[in-house]
Amino acid sequence: MRVLVVEDDPLVGDAVRRALAAAGFAADLVASAEAAASALHAESFDLAIVDIGLPRVSGLQFLQALRQRGTGLPVLILTARDGLEDRVHALDLGADDYLTKPFEIPELVARCRALIRRAHAVTSTRLALGSLNLDLAHREVTVDGALLDLTHREWTILECLVFNAGRIVSKERLKESVVNWSEDLTPNAIEVYVSRLRTKLGGAADIRAVRGMGYRIDAREK
Amino acid sequence: MRAKNDQAPSIRKRLLALLLPSAVVILVAGTLGDYFTAIAPFREAYDQALIDTAIAVAGRVTVRNDGRPALSLPPDAAAILRADSIDSIYIKVSAADGALVYGDADLPELPESPANPSRANVAYRGEPIRLVSYRTVAGPSIVAVSVGETLHKRDRARAAVLTTAIAVDAAELGLVLAVIWLGVRLALAPLRNVAAQIHRRSARDLAPLPLGRVPVEIRGVVDALNRLFATVTRAGSEQRRFLESAAHQLRTPLTGIQAQLELMADDETDPSRKDQLGRVLDGARRLTHTTQQLLALARSDEAATLDWKLTPVDLASVVDPVVNERIAASDAAKIDLGAEVSPADARGVSWLLAEALGNLVDNAMTYTPAGGSITIRCGDDGAPFLQVTDTGPGIPPGDRARVLDRFYRGSNAQGDGSGLGLAIVHEVAQLHGATLSIDAGPDGRGTTVSLRFPVRHGGSAQAIAAR
């Protein structure tokens, strides 16, 4: 996985590059939009992390130019400004996600993984989370290569959770994802499926219940 | 407010105090003048009637053969002369030596004077009368004809004149006073309009006041106000630029330092160095947190000064990211973080609301021991609300008001909070017109902090109907 980091602050840029390298990504750091454009021209990347406050050409202008050329490269925007306007503006221009400084390194890495995972789910038929591997075409899950035996509903719920890994998925949304399979499904039924899923996954991933909000799946820390 | 206004100097009162007494004095003087002017012709006319009678009587004086004067007045004519339905008329004719020729012997006679006839008020038979004495030549001697009349007719006429004058002038006085009062009121109306216009404005409205209909007398004041508004607006946008720049200048290096320290601590194999790095990292995190809070506080101050647009926000949408960002931390602290969310339509700035809610949850996490729980609630029970309940030690009632102050840390405070969290919440609440209340949690344990937002027209009716 190659990640292009576009950040003019050497301290932040270096930290991001190191963190991604430690997480198993191949990260390249450039300090301006111009350098980023030529890097993208020369080589292919799976993700770009772009700071808004770049000198001369801003991160948002760079993003706009990128999308105008029709590039579907996932872009995570970094900014030191708060406020929703910037965020909405960035997402409108075609950013895939948005992170406000200061951020924690694990959060950044999790967002990068999620973005790459989603981009790959569109182009390929596989989703990965830690040691979990989902084959979307065959509706199969493997943990370290070993096949898990899941029912249709368990599979659908797991797919929905993994697709949104690191984010809370509400019970209603999980219910909607399996509603094709069942006429009447109580919220308790979701709890039952999730509890069965937890047992079947063993230690491969954590499914955490967030009281009143829903469930969230995270890769198990090494 | 009203009592205070009564103490303050008032232009209206001053104008009325200057105009009303002078108007009263002028009109009273006018009434007296009218009275004396009107009374003079009456007196003249009545006097003339007396003089005519005296002259008529004098015309009847004859001279007898012995040279003594006599009066040849038939009794019928005398009766006509004395006839008067209201007053008594007295007539006396006397010779130069004082001998009575005719009439009432005891009627006084006015002494000779350059004016002929002479007239005066005298007392006669116990009441005041008007007396005219006319001297005429009868043969070799002079006779004096005196005619007197009681004052009843004159008194009546004077009373009638006086009554009319007082009535007319009182009406005039009333009208003039009314005109003055109304005039002062109308003249001051533009002043009141300007005052009302300023009063009606939102405290955050910094648009200049229109000068079009402002009277010249207070244009200077309104000009000064407009200059002040402009200064505040300029200061506000300068502050905004400064904050944007400060946010960038502070956050970027802090992000770098914190991230580098995290990586160094991860890579470090020497336990004592790792521990050392961990403590430096902790310090960096605290610094970052306080910086974030100071920036948020400054931004919400700024948002309160400048007229920020509040847009419709479903409070439920604010809860999700706040919980998501804190799941890992609450797991690490072994605190059960949860929510009970119902739709709640309010008006607000959603990132500021998220900042406020985040600070409430962070605060709760600081004070809630392991094994405790924190619950975020939002909904609409007639008014939209956001609420955070924890099972921590609670805030003593005496501390509840003061914990909203910047940098104040309650007597139960522990950990290393900056004391800014609740101040931010307080600021954000004020900006949204929401009321912030701190109570004990259910069962009297822990703390519940609530933000209740103003009822929205339309939205709340729906919520009430739904109950």
XYZ file of C-alpha atoms in Angstrom:
689
model
C 0.000 0.000 0.000
C 1.552 3.302 -1.098
C 0.553 6.506 0.567
C 1.508 9.997 -0.586
C 1.792 12.466 2.295
C 1.514 16.127 1.242
C 2.469 18.225 4.267
C 4.701 21.302 4.390
C 5.441 21.116 8.117
C 8.502 18.824 8.366
C 7.747 17.770 11.960
C 4.187 16.646 11.178
C 5.077 15.252 7.757
C 7.897 13.172 9.132
C 5.715 11.850 11.990
C 2.943 10.859 9.584
C 5.420 9.160 7.251
C 7.032 7.238 10.120
C 3.669 6.250 11.618
C 2.428 4.909 8.291
C 5.696 3.065 7.738
C 5.363 1.506 11.190
C 1.812 0.433 10.285
C 3.086 -1.322 7.190
C 2.415 1.293 4.509
C 4.978 2.581 2.046
C 4.740 6.330 2.593
C 6.317 9.145 0.561
C 6.477 12.691 1.861
C 6.314 15.812 -0.306
C 6.032 19.397 0.948
C 3.980 21.092 -1.767
C 1.069 20.551 -4.122
C 3.398 20.946 -7.122
C 5.685 18.169 -5.863
C 2.636 16.023 -5.124
C 1.337 16.478 -8.671
C 4.602 15.320 -10.190
C 4.836 12.387 -7.747
C 1.328 11.260 -8.724
C 2.243 11.691 -12.378
C 5.316 9.478 -12.019
C 3.981 6.719 -9.807
C 0.724 5.231 -8.556
C -0.531 5.535 -4.997
C -3.373 3.965 -3.000
C -4.065 7.015 -0.844
C -3.083 10.677 -0.506
C -2.987 12.542 2.814
C -3.192 16.260 2.013
C -2.757 19.198 4.371
C -5.045 22.156 3.581
C -2.515 24.817 4.512
C 0.076 24.228 1.809
C 2.178 27.114 0.455
C 1.139 28.675 -2.902
C -1.392 26.035 -4.019
C -3.640 25.063 -1.102
C -4.601 21.470 -0.338
C -8.177 22.183 -1.404
C -7.066 23.615 -4.777
C -4.874 20.577 -5.263
C -7.799 18.280 -4.433
C -10.064 20.140 -6.830
C -7.554 19.855 -9.664
C -7.132 16.160 -8.877
C -10.869 15.489 -9.060
C -11.252 17.603 -12.208
C -8.787 15.280 -13.910
C -11.098 12.450 -12.886
C -8.664 10.771 -10.494
C -10.458 8.498 -8.037
C -7.498 8.326 -5.638
C -8.790 8.318 -2.018
C -7.851 11.598 -0.305
C -7.697 12.258 3.439
C -7.600 15.988 4.206
C -5.670 17.326 7.201
C -6.404 20.756 8.616
C -5.486 22.914 11.574
C -8.697 24.895 11.262
C -11.892 23.955 13.039
C -15.349 24.748 11.839
C -17.750 22.835 9.744
C -17.506 25.043 6.651
C -14.027 23.801 5.811
C -15.051 20.230 6.373
C -18.146 20.468 4.200
C -16.177 22.344 1.560
C -13.460 19.664 1.505
C -15.992 16.835 1.269
C -17.858 18.705 -1.480
C -14.623 19.005 -3.440
C -14.267 15.232 -3.328
C -12.274 14.478 -0.181
C -12.994 11.018 1.220
C -12.286 11.862 4.829
C -11.156 14.704 7.013
C -8.973 14.856 10.109
C -8.426 17.891 12.322
C -5.049 18.623 13.894
C -4.071 17.667 16.499
C -4.854 14.020 15.884
C -3.636 10.839 17.515
C -1.461 8.558 15.408
C -3.677 5.455 15.852
C -6.679 7.477 14.679
C -4.817 8.546 11.543
C -3.712 4.993 10.799
C -7.242 3.641 11.356
C -8.709 6.232 8.987
C -6.112 5.395 6.327
C -6.877 1.691 6.617
C -10.607 2.350 6.372
C -10.172 4.518 3.276
C -7.981 1.974 1.520
C -10.307 -0.851 2.548
C -13.311 0.940 1.100
C -11.500 1.875 -2.095
C -10.497 -1.737 -2.528
C -13.982 -3.016 -1.797
C -15.148 -0.988 -4.787
C -12.452 -2.191 -7.163
C -11.836 -5.653 -5.779
C -14.056 -8.071 -3.947
C -12.036 -8.343 -0.772
C -12.231 -6.500 2.568
C -9.584 -6.890 5.264
C -9.520 -5.979 8.939
C -6.491 -7.155 10.917
C -6.374 -10.901 10.501
C -9.952 -10.952 9.137
C -10.408 -11.375 5.401
C -13.798 -10.986 3.760
C -14.394 -12.341 0.267
C -17.371 -10.299 -0.873
C -17.991 -12.322 -4.016
C -18.198 -15.665 -2.282
C -19.489 -14.287 1.044
C -16.695 -16.034 2.901
C -14.642 -14.962 5.925
C -11.216 -16.295 6.745
C -9.138 -15.685 9.856
C -5.469 -16.246 9.111
C -6.568 -18.390 6.179
C -9.032 -20.542 8.166
C -12.626 -20.390 6.911
C -15.350 -19.329 9.398
C -18.829 -20.831 9.160
C -21.333 -17.919 9.239
C -25.062 -17.763 8.510
C -26.340 -15.258 5.931
C -27.457 -12.801 8.582
C -24.210 -13.067 10.534
C -22.281 -12.496 7.327
C -24.342 -9.462 6.385
C -23.901 -7.891 9.822
C -20.159 -8.564 9.786
C -19.845 -7.068 6.301
C -21.695 -3.955 7.404
C -19.510 -3.599 10.508
C -16.208 -4.203 8.712
C -17.169 -1.798 5.960
C -17.563 0.854 8.676
C -14.717 -0.340 10.882
C -13.760 2.206 13.532
C -17.187 3.821 13.407
C -20.359 3.171 15.346
C -23.031 1.401 13.301
C -26.525 1.779 14.764
C -28.732 -1.235 15.464
C -31.307 0.209 13.082
C -28.783 0.235 10.280
C -27.743 -3.338 10.995
C -31.407 -4.312 11.060
C -31.974 -2.627 7.709
C -29.030 -4.510 6.220
C -30.626 -7.867 7.075
C -34.252 -6.831 6.634
C -34.424 -8.556 3.243
C -33.972 -11.818 5.037
C -36.637 -11.441 7.640
C -40.110 -10.000 7.969
C -40.076 -9.219 11.660
C -36.798 -8.705 13.429
C -36.569 -7.301 16.959
C -33.550 -5.221 18.055
C -32.848 -8.087 20.460
C -32.331 -10.383 17.501
C -29.451 -8.150 16.369
C -27.889 -8.561 19.795
C -28.159 -12.320 19.436
C -26.491 -12.308 16.006
C -23.724 -10.008 17.226
C -23.090 -12.205 20.245
C -22.866 -15.294 18.013
C -20.521 -13.416 15.667
C -18.265 -12.507 18.594
C -18.001 -16.164 19.560
C -17.243 -17.264 16.017
C -14.646 -14.517 15.460
C -12.837 -15.458 18.650
C -9.975 -13.006 19.075
C -9.764 -11.975 15.420
C -11.594 -8.649 15.965
C -13.406 -6.730 18.719
C -17.086 -5.992 18.293
C -17.906 -3.442 20.931
C -21.449 -2.555 21.955
C -21.854 1.168 22.518
C -24.804 1.614 24.863
C -27.659 3.338 23.127
C -25.690 3.900 19.926
C -24.905 0.567 18.232
C -21.810 -1.512 17.519
C -18.307 -0.809 16.387
C -15.725 -3.275 15.092
C -11.991 -2.704 15.550
C -9.019 -4.793 14.536
C -7.545 -6.579 17.532
C -4.350 -4.861 18.676
C -1.271 -6.942 18.005
C -35.324 49.690 34.806
C -38.331 51.939 35.108
C -37.347 53.216 38.542
C -33.902 53.992 37.187
C -35.418 55.975 34.301
C -37.450 58.046 36.754
C -34.193 59.149 38.379
C -32.485 60.013 35.117
C -32.787 63.515 33.645
C -35.533 63.681 31.023
C -35.711 66.142 28.150
C -39.475 65.817 28.111
C -39.787 66.696 31.790
C -37.401 69.597 31.346
C -39.352 70.997 28.410
C -42.647 70.627 30.238
C -41.199 72.219 33.390
C -40.029 75.209 31.351
C -43.154 75.639 29.220
C -46.109 74.776 31.456
C -45.639 77.275 34.381
C -44.864 80.173 32.019
C -47.958 79.340 29.975
C -50.065 79.324 33.157
C -48.679 82.715 34.324
C -49.237 84.324 30.914
C -52.795 83.041 30.632
C -53.742 84.106 34.192
C -52.373 87.599 33.497
C -54.397 87.602 30.271
C -57.560 86.714 32.178
C -57.064 89.616 34.599
C -56.403 92.012 31.714
C -59.547 90.798 29.915
C -61.578 91.365 33.058
C -60.488 94.930 33.645
C -60.794 95.810 29.988
C -64.309 94.408 29.802
C -65.469 96.061 33.042
C -64.537 99.671 32.096
C -67.213 100.230 29.338
C -69.906 98.868 31.655
C -69.029 101.334 34.379
C -68.919 104.148 31.838
C -72.372 103.241 30.451
C -73.990 103.063 33.889
C -72.322 106.346 34.930
C -73.594 107.955 31.739
C -77.159 106.909 32.589
C -76.773 108.612 35.994
C -75.315 111.727 34.371
C -78.196 111.813 31.861
C -80.681 111.659 34.741
C -78.844 114.489 36.542
C -78.814 116.622 33.393
C -82.527 115.911 32.793
C -83.354 116.958 36.376
C -81.162 120.062 36.040
C -83.171 121.019 32.941
C -86.255 121.289 35.170
C -84.736 123.790 37.594
C -86.457 127.144 37.429
C -85.966 130.453 39.267
C -88.729 131.764 41.450
C -89.702 135.399 41.694
C -87.640 135.786 44.845
C -84.575 134.568 42.977
C -84.520 131.211 44.767
C -84.220 128.103 42.626
C -87.110 125.662 42.351
C -87.788 122.418 40.567
C -90.786 121.939 38.397
C -90.897 118.193 38.114
C -94.286 116.560 37.722
C -94.711 113.520 39.991
C -95.120 111.216 36.932
C -91.807 112.341 35.500
C -90.119 111.914 38.873
C -91.485 108.402 39.096
C -90.049 107.597 35.632
C -86.654 108.951 36.632
C -86.610 106.888 39.790
C -87.943 103.715 38.183
C -85.445 100.811 38.241
C -86.270 97.162 38.797
C -82.936 96.331 40.394
C -81.325 99.363 41.992
C -82.654 102.180 44.209
C -82.186 105.640 42.675
C -81.749 108.691 44.840
C -82.088 112.313 43.623
C -81.299 115.544 45.433
C -81.287 119.121 44.187
C -79.733 121.737 46.489
C -79.024 125.419 46.244
C -75.575 126.939 46.504
C -76.136 127.744 50.166
C -77.024 124.131 50.874
C -80.775 124.598 51.051
C -82.684 121.592 49.790
C -84.589 122.292 46.613
C -85.845 118.771 45.961
C -85.379 115.102 46.853
C -83.558 113.043 49.447
C -82.228 115.510 51.955
C -79.623 113.139 53.459
C -78.064 112.176 50.115
C -74.455 113.343 50.221
C -73.243 115.787 47.664
C -69.853 115.634 46.003
C -67.692 118.737 46.491
C -67.016 120.929 43.514
C -64.293 119.662 41.224
C -62.851 120.605 37.826
C -64.846 117.729 36.313
C -68.546 118.513 35.965
C -70.357 116.254 36.559
C -68.132 114.640 39.197
C -68.604 111.035 40.263
C -67.495 108.801 43.107
C -68.450 105.766 45.177
C -69.842 106.729 48.569
C -71.725 105.039 51.403
C -75.395 105.866 51.793
C -77.944 104.342 54.101
C -75.599 101.563 55.013
C -74.661 100.427 51.506
C -72.224 101.574 48.836
C -73.716 103.682 46.039
C -72.454 105.388 42.906
C -73.019 109.133 43.121
C -72.992 111.804 40.386
C -73.154 115.544 41.202
C -73.886 118.026 38.406
C -73.717 121.755 38.911
C -75.751 124.123 36.761
C -76.573 127.818 36.745
C -80.124 128.775 37.762
C -80.642 132.505 37.502
C -78.215 134.291 39.797
C -77.171 131.188 41.715
C -75.815 127.709 41.193
C -77.700 124.510 41.968
C -76.210 121.052 42.477
C -78.092 118.036 41.165
C -76.915 114.724 42.722
C -78.109 111.361 41.495
C -77.137 108.154 43.342
C -77.667 104.532 42.547
C -76.990 101.324 44.432
C -74.421 98.960 42.885
C -76.505 95.808 42.234
C -76.586 96.094 38.419
C -72.888 96.859 38.317
C -72.116 93.923 40.581
C -74.132 91.593 38.386
C -72.462 92.818 35.225
C -69.025 92.471 36.793
C -69.846 88.964 37.998
C -71.072 88.031 34.506
C -67.902 89.390 32.887
C -65.720 87.666 35.437
C -67.464 84.302 34.998
C -67.233 84.460 31.220
C -63.597 85.519 31.289
C -62.614 82.769 33.701
C -64.519 80.102 31.742
C -63.099 81.135 28.373
C -59.580 81.571 29.662
C -59.649 78.285 31.590
C -60.630 76.524 28.378
C -57.847 78.379 26.589
C -55.379 77.427 29.301
C -56.423 73.790 29.032
C -56.003 73.846 25.258
C -52.621 75.532 25.421
C -51.380 73.038 28.017
C -52.632 70.148 25.900
C -50.912 71.590 22.823
C -47.648 72.015 24.730
C -47.793 68.473 26.099
C -48.645 67.029 22.704
C -46.046 69.191 20.977
C -43.298 68.107 23.330
C -44.348 64.513 22.885
C -44.421 64.725 19.100
C -41.179 66.671 18.952
C -39.458 63.991 21.013
C -40.931 61.084 19.001
C -37.876 60.766 16.694
C -35.681 60.509 19.798
C -37.852 57.744 21.159
C -37.806 56.000 17.783
C -34.016 55.964 17.732
C -33.934 54.694 21.317
C -36.466 51.972 20.493
C -34.511 51.014 17.377
C -31.334 50.571 19.409
C -33.225 48.725 22.136
C -34.828 46.302 19.656
C -31.563 45.295 18.056
C -29.860 42.102 19.016
C -26.828 42.806 21.184
C -24.808 41.099 18.464
C -26.178 43.220 15.623
C -23.337 45.514 14.624
C -24.862 46.953 11.440
C -24.775 50.793 11.428
C -27.996 52.574 12.394
C -29.696 54.303 9.427
C -29.167 58.094 9.627
C -32.050 59.020 7.303
C -34.686 59.904 9.876
C -32.448 60.744 12.804
C -33.008 64.360 14.018
C -29.974 66.632 13.645
C -29.879 67.195 17.422
C -28.862 63.598 18.107
C -27.132 62.817 14.842
C -23.822 63.246 16.658
C -24.761 60.536 19.146
C -25.898 58.128 16.443
C -22.755 58.880 14.408
C -20.631 58.043 17.432
C -22.573 54.798 17.940
C -22.080 53.829 14.302
C -18.363 54.530 14.564
C -18.274 52.314 17.661
C -20.140 49.537 15.818
C -17.668 49.761 12.961
C -14.733 49.589 15.380
C -16.157 46.530 17.114
C -16.846 44.831 13.785
C -13.310 45.551 12.611
C -11.849 44.328 15.885
C -13.982 41.201 15.575
C -12.770 40.310 12.102
C -9.182 41.062 13.088
C -9.655 38.731 16.031
C -11.034 36.102 13.690
C -7.992 36.356 11.410
C -5.698 36.274 14.426
C -7.423 33.180 15.795
C -7.274 31.383 12.478
C -3.590 32.083 12.246
C -3.009 31.217 15.932
C -4.927 27.966 15.546
C -2.708 26.956 12.653
C 0.528 28.140 14.272
C -0.227 26.302 17.517
C -1.846 23.121 16.297
C 0.582 22.156 13.578
C 3.740 21.992 15.734
C 1.780 20.432 18.619
C 0.546 17.726 16.269
C 4.109 17.115 15.120
C 5.584 17.024 18.631
C 2.857 14.742 19.922
C 3.052 12.364 16.954
C 6.858 12.205 17.086
C 6.754 11.490 20.825
C 4.170 8.742 20.285
C 6.403 7.102 17.703
C 9.510 7.460 19.842
C 7.746 5.972 22.849
C 6.525 3.065 20.693
C 10.011 2.343 19.366
C 11.846 2.767 22.671
C 13.042 -0.514 24.173
C 14.779 0.825 27.285
C 12.021 0.763 29.955
C 13.212 3.842 31.858
C 13.534 5.897 28.640
C 10.132 4.628 27.538
C 8.650 5.762 30.847
C 10.335 9.141 30.491
C 9.015 9.555 26.957
C 5.563 8.550 28.152
C 5.592 11.377 30.695
C 6.756 13.921 28.125
C 4.008 12.667 25.821
C 1.471 13.126 28.615
C 2.632 16.705 29.031
C 2.381 17.301 25.294
C -1.153 15.868 25.290
C -2.198 18.140 28.163
C -0.718 21.120 26.377
C -2.571 20.134 23.209
C -5.818 19.685 25.102
C -5.556 23.070 26.827
C -4.640 24.744 23.549
C -7.685 23.173 21.935
C -9.884 24.400 24.750
C -8.451 27.930 24.690
C -8.972 28.117 20.949
C -12.513 26.792 21.287
C -13.235 29.323 24.013
C -11.802 32.149 21.942
C -13.779 31.022 18.913
C -17.030 30.845 20.842
C -16.319 34.299 22.335
C -15.767 35.517 18.830
C -18.869 33.723 17.617
C -20.814 35.465 20.359
C -19.411 38.874 19.392
C -19.974 38.548 15.685
C -23.400 37.606 14.514
C -22.901 33.928 13.746
C -25.554 32.183 11.772
C -27.337 29.508 13.748
C -28.589 26.802 11.433
C -30.970 23.891 12.104
C -29.094 21.072 13.852
C -30.399 17.679 14.978
C -28.708 17.326 18.358
C -28.622 13.548 17.811
C -26.170 14.072 14.951
C -23.751 15.762 17.362
C -23.723 12.784 19.755
C -22.424 10.194 17.301
C -18.968 11.624 16.532
C -18.453 12.680 20.160
C -19.033 9.116 21.369
C -17.053 7.558 18.533
C -13.970 9.661 19.299
C -14.031 8.656 22.959
C -14.770 4.923 22.771
C -11.112 3.951 23.002
C -10.454 6.303 25.919
C -13.541 5.151 27.834
C -12.537 1.495 27.280
C -9.085 2.257 28.635
C -10.613 3.988 31.694
C -13.087 1.088 32.127
C -16.021 3.485 31.960
C -19.254 2.489 30.236
C -19.895 5.330 27.774
C -23.361 5.227 26.229
C -26.201 7.314 24.899
C -29.965 7.564 24.814
C -30.705 9.473 21.672
C -33.972 10.813 20.296
C -34.312 13.364 17.503
C -34.041 16.941 18.802
C -34.216 19.834 16.380
C -32.431 22.939 17.628
C -30.679 25.891 16.014
C -26.960 26.124 16.444
C -23.393 25.882 15.227
C -22.836 22.144 15.121
C -19.047 22.059 15.629
C -19.385 24.307 18.684
C -22.109 22.028 20.041
C -19.848 19.025 19.453
C -17.035 20.897 21.216
C -19.306 21.609 24.193
C -20.609 18.050 24.401
C -17.069 16.687 24.011
C -15.923 18.839 26.929
C -18.826 17.622 29.069
C -17.939 13.992 28.322
C -14.204 14.615 28.869
C -15.000 16.253 32.194
C -17.213 13.338 33.197
C -14.448 10.892 32.218
C -11.917 12.792 34.342
C -14.038 12.496 37.464
C -15.749 9.120 36.970
C -13.904 6.196 38.575
C -13.346 2.884 36.770
C -16.497 0.793 36.672
C -18.697 3.900 36.442
C -20.829 4.981 33.542
C -21.443 8.107 31.485
C -24.661 8.566 29.559
C -25.346 11.192 26.915
C -29.003 11.980 26.398
C -30.622 14.150 23.800
C -34.230 14.659 22.877
C -37.106 17.095 22.900
C -39.493 17.199 25.852
C -41.038 20.499 24.815
C -37.590 22.017 24.338
C -34.562 20.357 22.735
C -31.927 19.284 25.258
C -28.477 17.725 25.526
C -27.511 16.067 28.782
C -24.507 14.231 30.213
C -24.902 12.137 33.361
C -22.008 10.477 35.156
C -21.594 8.317 38.255
C -18.628 10.315 39.552
C -18.333 12.049 42.938
C -20.719 14.849 41.982
C -20.259 18.585 42.390
C -21.301 20.085 45.770
C -24.258 22.484 45.275
C -22.133 25.409 46.501
C -19.564 24.813 43.752
C -22.039 24.401 40.895
C -22.259 28.044 39.879
C -18.523 28.649 40.190
C -17.374 25.685 38.133
C -18.594 27.632 35.099
C -15.893 30.262 35.655
C -12.797 30.024 33.544
C -9.922 28.222 35.267
C -11.983 27.518 38.404
C -11.505 24.009 39.713
C -13.980 22.703 42.231
C -13.140 21.421 45.708
C -13.692 17.851 44.486
C -11.413 18.474 41.516
C -8.783 15.899 40.791
C -6.643 15.041 37.795
C -5.093 17.699 35.647
C -7.960 19.461 33.912
C -7.367 23.044 32.920
C -10.728 24.119 34.332
C -11.701 25.424 30.893
C -14.096 22.660 29.908
C -17.239 23.912 31.600
C -16.384 27.507 30.712
C -16.487 26.472 27.050
C -19.815 24.746 27.597
C -21.077 27.881 29.322
C -19.979 30.082 26.412
C -21.513 27.779 23.830
C -24.753 27.656 25.829
C -24.906 31.466 25.929
C -24.256 31.709 22.224
C -27.177 29.350 21.571
C -29.486 31.011 24.092
C -29.487 27.685 25.935
C -29.670 27.347 29.702
C -26.895 25.347 31.342
C -27.746 23.608 34.586
C -25.737 21.375 36.862
C -27.600 18.962 39.117
C -26.987 15.762 40.961
C -27.551 12.639 38.875
C -30.520 10.321 39.355
C -30.633 8.919 42.932
C -28.743 12.068 44.009
C -25.401 10.555 43.001
C -22.978 11.728 40.349
C -23.587 14.771 38.174
C -26.045 15.664 35.431
C -25.182 18.625 33.242
C -28.005 19.764 30.974
C -28.202 22.177 28.082
C -31.776 23.218 27.303
C -32.240 25.036 24.011
C -34.881 27.612 23.138
C -38.133 26.133 21.858
C -38.273 26.220 18.082
C -41.466 27.394 16.463
C -43.058 24.548 14.575
C -40.511 21.952 15.641
C -41.602 21.929 19.251
C -45.286 21.755 18.403
C -44.484 18.546 16.618
C -42.663 17.245 19.667
C -45.574 18.130 21.947
C -48.008 16.444 19.562
C -45.780 13.378 19.561
C -45.996 12.988 23.352
